[in-house]
Each structure stands twice: as C-alpha cells, then as structure tokens.
mmCIF file of C-alpha atoms and ligand atoms in Angstrom:
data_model
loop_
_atom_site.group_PDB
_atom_site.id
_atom_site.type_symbol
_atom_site.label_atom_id
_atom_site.label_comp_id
_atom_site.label_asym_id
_atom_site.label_seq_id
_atom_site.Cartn_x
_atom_site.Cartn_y
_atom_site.Cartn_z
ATOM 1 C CA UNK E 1330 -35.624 10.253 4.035
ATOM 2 C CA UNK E 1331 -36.580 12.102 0.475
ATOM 3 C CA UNK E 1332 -34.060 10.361 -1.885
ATOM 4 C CA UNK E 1333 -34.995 11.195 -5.090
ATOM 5 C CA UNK E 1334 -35.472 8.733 -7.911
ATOM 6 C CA UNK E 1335 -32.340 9.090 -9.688
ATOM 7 C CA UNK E 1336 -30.221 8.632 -6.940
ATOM 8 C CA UNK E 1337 -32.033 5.618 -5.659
ATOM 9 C CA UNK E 1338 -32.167 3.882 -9.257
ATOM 10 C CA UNK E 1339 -28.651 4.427 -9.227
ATOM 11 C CA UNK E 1340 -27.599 3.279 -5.952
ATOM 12 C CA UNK E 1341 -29.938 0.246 -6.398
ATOM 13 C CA UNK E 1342 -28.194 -0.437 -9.933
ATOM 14 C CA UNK E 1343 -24.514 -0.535 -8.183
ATOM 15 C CA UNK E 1344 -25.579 -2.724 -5.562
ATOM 16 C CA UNK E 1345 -27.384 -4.961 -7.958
ATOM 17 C CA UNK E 1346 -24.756 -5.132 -10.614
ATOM 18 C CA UNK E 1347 -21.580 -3.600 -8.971
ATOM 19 C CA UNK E 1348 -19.263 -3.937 -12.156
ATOM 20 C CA UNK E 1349 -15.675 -3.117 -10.105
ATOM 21 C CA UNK E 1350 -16.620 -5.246 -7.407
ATOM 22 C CA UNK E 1351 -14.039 -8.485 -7.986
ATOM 23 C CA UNK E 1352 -10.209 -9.333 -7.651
ATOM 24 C CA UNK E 1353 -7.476 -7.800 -9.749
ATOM 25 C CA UNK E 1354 -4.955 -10.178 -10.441
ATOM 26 C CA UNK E 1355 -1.530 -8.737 -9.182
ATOM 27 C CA UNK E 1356 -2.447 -5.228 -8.411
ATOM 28 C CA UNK E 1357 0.050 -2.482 -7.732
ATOM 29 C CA UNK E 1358 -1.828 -0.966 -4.584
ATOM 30 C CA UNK E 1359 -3.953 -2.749 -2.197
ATOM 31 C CA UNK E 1360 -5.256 -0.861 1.161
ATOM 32 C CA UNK E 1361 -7.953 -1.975 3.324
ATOM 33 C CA UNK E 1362 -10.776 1.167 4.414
ATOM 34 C CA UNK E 1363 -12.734 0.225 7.333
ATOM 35 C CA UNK E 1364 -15.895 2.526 8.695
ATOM 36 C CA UNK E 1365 -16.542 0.934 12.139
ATOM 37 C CA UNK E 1366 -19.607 2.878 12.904
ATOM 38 C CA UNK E 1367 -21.374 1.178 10.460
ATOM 39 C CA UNK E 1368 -19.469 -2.264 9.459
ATOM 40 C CA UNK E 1369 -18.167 -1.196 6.028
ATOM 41 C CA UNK E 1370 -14.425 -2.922 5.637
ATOM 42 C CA UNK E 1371 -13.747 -2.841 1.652
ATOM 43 C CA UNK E 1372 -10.141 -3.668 0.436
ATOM 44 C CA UNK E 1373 -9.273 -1.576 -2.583
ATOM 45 C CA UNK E 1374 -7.306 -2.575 -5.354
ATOM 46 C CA UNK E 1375 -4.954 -0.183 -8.026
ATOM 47 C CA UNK E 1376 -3.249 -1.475 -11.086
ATOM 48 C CA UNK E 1377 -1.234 1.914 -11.639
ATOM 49 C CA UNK E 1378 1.654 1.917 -14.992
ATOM 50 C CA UNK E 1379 4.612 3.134 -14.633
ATOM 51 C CA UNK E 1380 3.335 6.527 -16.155
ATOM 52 C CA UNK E 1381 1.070 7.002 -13.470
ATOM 53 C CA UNK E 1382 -2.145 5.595 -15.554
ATOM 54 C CA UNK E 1383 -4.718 3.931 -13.338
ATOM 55 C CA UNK E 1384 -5.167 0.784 -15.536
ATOM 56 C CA UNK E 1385 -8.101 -0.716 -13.331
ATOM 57 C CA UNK E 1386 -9.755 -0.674 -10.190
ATOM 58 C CA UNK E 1387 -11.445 -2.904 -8.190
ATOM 59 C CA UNK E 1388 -12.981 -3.407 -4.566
ATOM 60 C CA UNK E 1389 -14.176 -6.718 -2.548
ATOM 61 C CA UNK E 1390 -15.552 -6.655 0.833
ATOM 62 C CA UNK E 1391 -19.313 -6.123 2.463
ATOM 63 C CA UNK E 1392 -20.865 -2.793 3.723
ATOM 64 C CA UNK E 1393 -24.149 -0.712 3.606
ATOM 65 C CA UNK E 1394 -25.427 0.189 -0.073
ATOM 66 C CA UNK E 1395 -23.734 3.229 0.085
ATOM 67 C CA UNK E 1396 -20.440 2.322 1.085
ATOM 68 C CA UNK E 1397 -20.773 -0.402 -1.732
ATOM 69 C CA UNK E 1398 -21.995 1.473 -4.826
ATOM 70 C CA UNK E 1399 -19.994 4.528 -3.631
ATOM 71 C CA UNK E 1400 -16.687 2.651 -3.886
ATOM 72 C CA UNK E 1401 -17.925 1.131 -7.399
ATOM 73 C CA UNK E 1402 -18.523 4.750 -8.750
ATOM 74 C CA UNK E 1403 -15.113 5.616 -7.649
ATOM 75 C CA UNK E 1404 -13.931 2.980 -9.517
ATOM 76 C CA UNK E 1405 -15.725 3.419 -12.692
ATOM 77 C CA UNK E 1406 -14.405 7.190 -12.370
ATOM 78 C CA UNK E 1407 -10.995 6.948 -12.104
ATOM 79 C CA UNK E 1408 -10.058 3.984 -14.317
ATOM 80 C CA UNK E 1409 -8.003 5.085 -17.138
ATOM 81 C CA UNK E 1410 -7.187 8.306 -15.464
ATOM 82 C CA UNK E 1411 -3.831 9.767 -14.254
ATOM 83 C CA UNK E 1412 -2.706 9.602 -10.035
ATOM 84 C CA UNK E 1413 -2.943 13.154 -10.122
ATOM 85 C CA UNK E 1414 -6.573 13.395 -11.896
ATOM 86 C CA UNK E 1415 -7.651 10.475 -9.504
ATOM 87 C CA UNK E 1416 -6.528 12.536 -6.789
ATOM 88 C CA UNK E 1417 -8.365 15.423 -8.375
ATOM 89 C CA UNK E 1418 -11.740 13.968 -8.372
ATOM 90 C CA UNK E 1419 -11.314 12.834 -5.065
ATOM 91 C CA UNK E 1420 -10.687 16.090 -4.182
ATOM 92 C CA UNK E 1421 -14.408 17.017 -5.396
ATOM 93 C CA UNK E 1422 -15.899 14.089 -4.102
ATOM 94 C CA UNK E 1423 -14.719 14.955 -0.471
ATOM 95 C CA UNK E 1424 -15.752 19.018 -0.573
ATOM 96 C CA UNK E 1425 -18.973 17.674 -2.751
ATOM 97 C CA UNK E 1426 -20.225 15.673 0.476
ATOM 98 C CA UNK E 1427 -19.011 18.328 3.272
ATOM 99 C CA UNK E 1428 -21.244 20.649 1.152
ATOM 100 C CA UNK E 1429 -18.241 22.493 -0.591
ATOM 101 C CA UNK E 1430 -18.179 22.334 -4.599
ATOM 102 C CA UNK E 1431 -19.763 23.633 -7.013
ATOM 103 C CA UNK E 1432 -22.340 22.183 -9.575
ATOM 104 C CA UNK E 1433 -19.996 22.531 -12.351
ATOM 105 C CA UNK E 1434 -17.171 20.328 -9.905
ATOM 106 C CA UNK E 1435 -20.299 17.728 -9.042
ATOM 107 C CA UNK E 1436 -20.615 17.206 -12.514
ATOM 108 C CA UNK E 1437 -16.720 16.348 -13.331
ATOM 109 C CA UNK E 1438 -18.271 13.524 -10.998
ATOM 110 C CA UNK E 1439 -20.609 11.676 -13.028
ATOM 111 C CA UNK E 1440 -22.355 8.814 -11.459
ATOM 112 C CA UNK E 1441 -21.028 10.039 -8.433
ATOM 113 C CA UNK E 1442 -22.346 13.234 -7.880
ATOM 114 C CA UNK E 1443 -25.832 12.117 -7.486
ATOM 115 C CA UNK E 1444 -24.833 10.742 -3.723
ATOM 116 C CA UNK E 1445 -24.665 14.889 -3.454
ATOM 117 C CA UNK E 1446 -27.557 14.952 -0.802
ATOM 118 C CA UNK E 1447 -25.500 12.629 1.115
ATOM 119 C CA UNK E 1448 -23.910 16.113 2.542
ATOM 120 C CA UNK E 1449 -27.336 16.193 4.572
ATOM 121 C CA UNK E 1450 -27.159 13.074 6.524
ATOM 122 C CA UNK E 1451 -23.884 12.947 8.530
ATOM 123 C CA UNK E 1452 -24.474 9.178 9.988
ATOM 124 C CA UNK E 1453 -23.545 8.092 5.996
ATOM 125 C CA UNK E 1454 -21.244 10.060 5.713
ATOM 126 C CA UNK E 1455 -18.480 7.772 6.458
ATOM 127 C CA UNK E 1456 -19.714 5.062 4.191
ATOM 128 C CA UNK E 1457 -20.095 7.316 1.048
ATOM 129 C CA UNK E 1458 -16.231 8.539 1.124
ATOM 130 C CA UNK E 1459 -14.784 5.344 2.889
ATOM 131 C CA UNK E 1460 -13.500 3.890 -0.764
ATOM 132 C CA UNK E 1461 -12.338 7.746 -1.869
ATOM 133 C CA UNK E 1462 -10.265 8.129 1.078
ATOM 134 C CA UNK E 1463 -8.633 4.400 1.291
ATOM 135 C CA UNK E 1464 -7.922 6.209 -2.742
ATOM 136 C CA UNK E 1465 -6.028 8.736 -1.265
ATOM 137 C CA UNK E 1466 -4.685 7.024 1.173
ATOM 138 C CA UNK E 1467 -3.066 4.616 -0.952
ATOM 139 C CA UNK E 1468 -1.914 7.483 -2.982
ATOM 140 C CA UNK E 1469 -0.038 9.037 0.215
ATOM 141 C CA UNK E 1470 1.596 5.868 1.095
ATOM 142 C CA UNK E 1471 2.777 5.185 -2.461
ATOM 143 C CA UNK E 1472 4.442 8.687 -3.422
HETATM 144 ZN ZN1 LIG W 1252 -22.207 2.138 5.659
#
C-alpha cells in the first residue's frame, strides 16, 4: 500500500502519543462504537455545556491504528466546538472517505484529512469513521 509520508508520520504520532485517549470524569455522553470486522470497540466520551459547547472529548478502548488515531483526531477536532459544528465536520469526514468533498471541506479537517486516501481501501473503511459515527450517534440519541 503507497501511504505517503505525512499520513504515516501522523498516524504513527496518534498511536504513539494519542493525547484524547483517557477517562473523562463525569461525562455528559458516553456510547460504545464497535467495528466487528476488524476488532475495533472504542467507548466515546462527551462533556457537552448546557450551550451546546463540546468541553472535551475523550476515547478508551483497543483497535487497529486507524481506528485509534482516527478517533483521537476526531477528538482533537471537535473539542471546544458547538453540537452543530461537531456534527458539521463529521459531515465532511464521512463524504471525505466515500470520496465526496472537496479539498477546501478536507481542509476544515485538519489532522484528519490526511486519512483522505483511506477512500481507496474499503476493508478500513470501517475503522477510520467508527469514532465519527459513535459522534453522531450520540448526537441522535441526545437531541
Ligand atoms: Zn480497524
């Protein structure tokens, strides 16, 4: 597989030092994502004010790199941003990796956008968006 360097020093980075990956003490949303054709099972964690800010996010759990530095991107993303702007990204995120949004969206994306070329190998599929859709998930339970 042709990975090029900037994804791999960043996917290596994540798994080496994933900053989001820990507890949050009394979050506000907690959902478990499980990909079963690979073993990823993460449990996500929100601490969402009353306003709708995402105050922090976290993950624990065990999966492939990707699944694991995908869901600590996420979570570097979105803290600090609003449900809706979450939501947003996730939005991107989701049409990035089916193939769907623009350079201009990928780049909203940070970090993220580099697992771009993921969109060309459909058995990882599930591991790079298994932490943005427990997101939404937890989103659409919540409202
Ligand atoms: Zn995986």
């Amino acid at each position: 597989m042709a990975f090029n360097t900037f994804y791999n020093e960043i996917l290596t980075d994540h798994n080496m030092h994933p900053g989001n990956k820990h507890k949050i003490e009394d979050p506000t949303y907690e959902l478990e994502g499980v990909n079963p054709s690979c073993g990823d099972d993460i449990v996500l964690q929100l601490k969402v004010s009353d306003d709708d800010t995402i105050e922090d996010a976290a993950f624990v759990g065990d999966g492939c790199a990707i699944s694991q530095a995908s869901a600590d991107m996420m979570c570097d993303l979105i803290k600090g941003q609003k449900k809706e702007e979450a939501l947003r990204l996730g939005d991107i995120f989701l049409r990035m990796i089916k193939g769907e949004a623009s350079q201009e969206e990928i780049d909203e994306l940070d970090e993220a956008g580099c697992l771009v070329d993921i969109s060309h190998m459909p058995a990882r599929v599930k591991c790079a968006v298994l932490g943005w859709h427990t997101l939404d998930e937890i989103f659409k339970k919540n409202s």
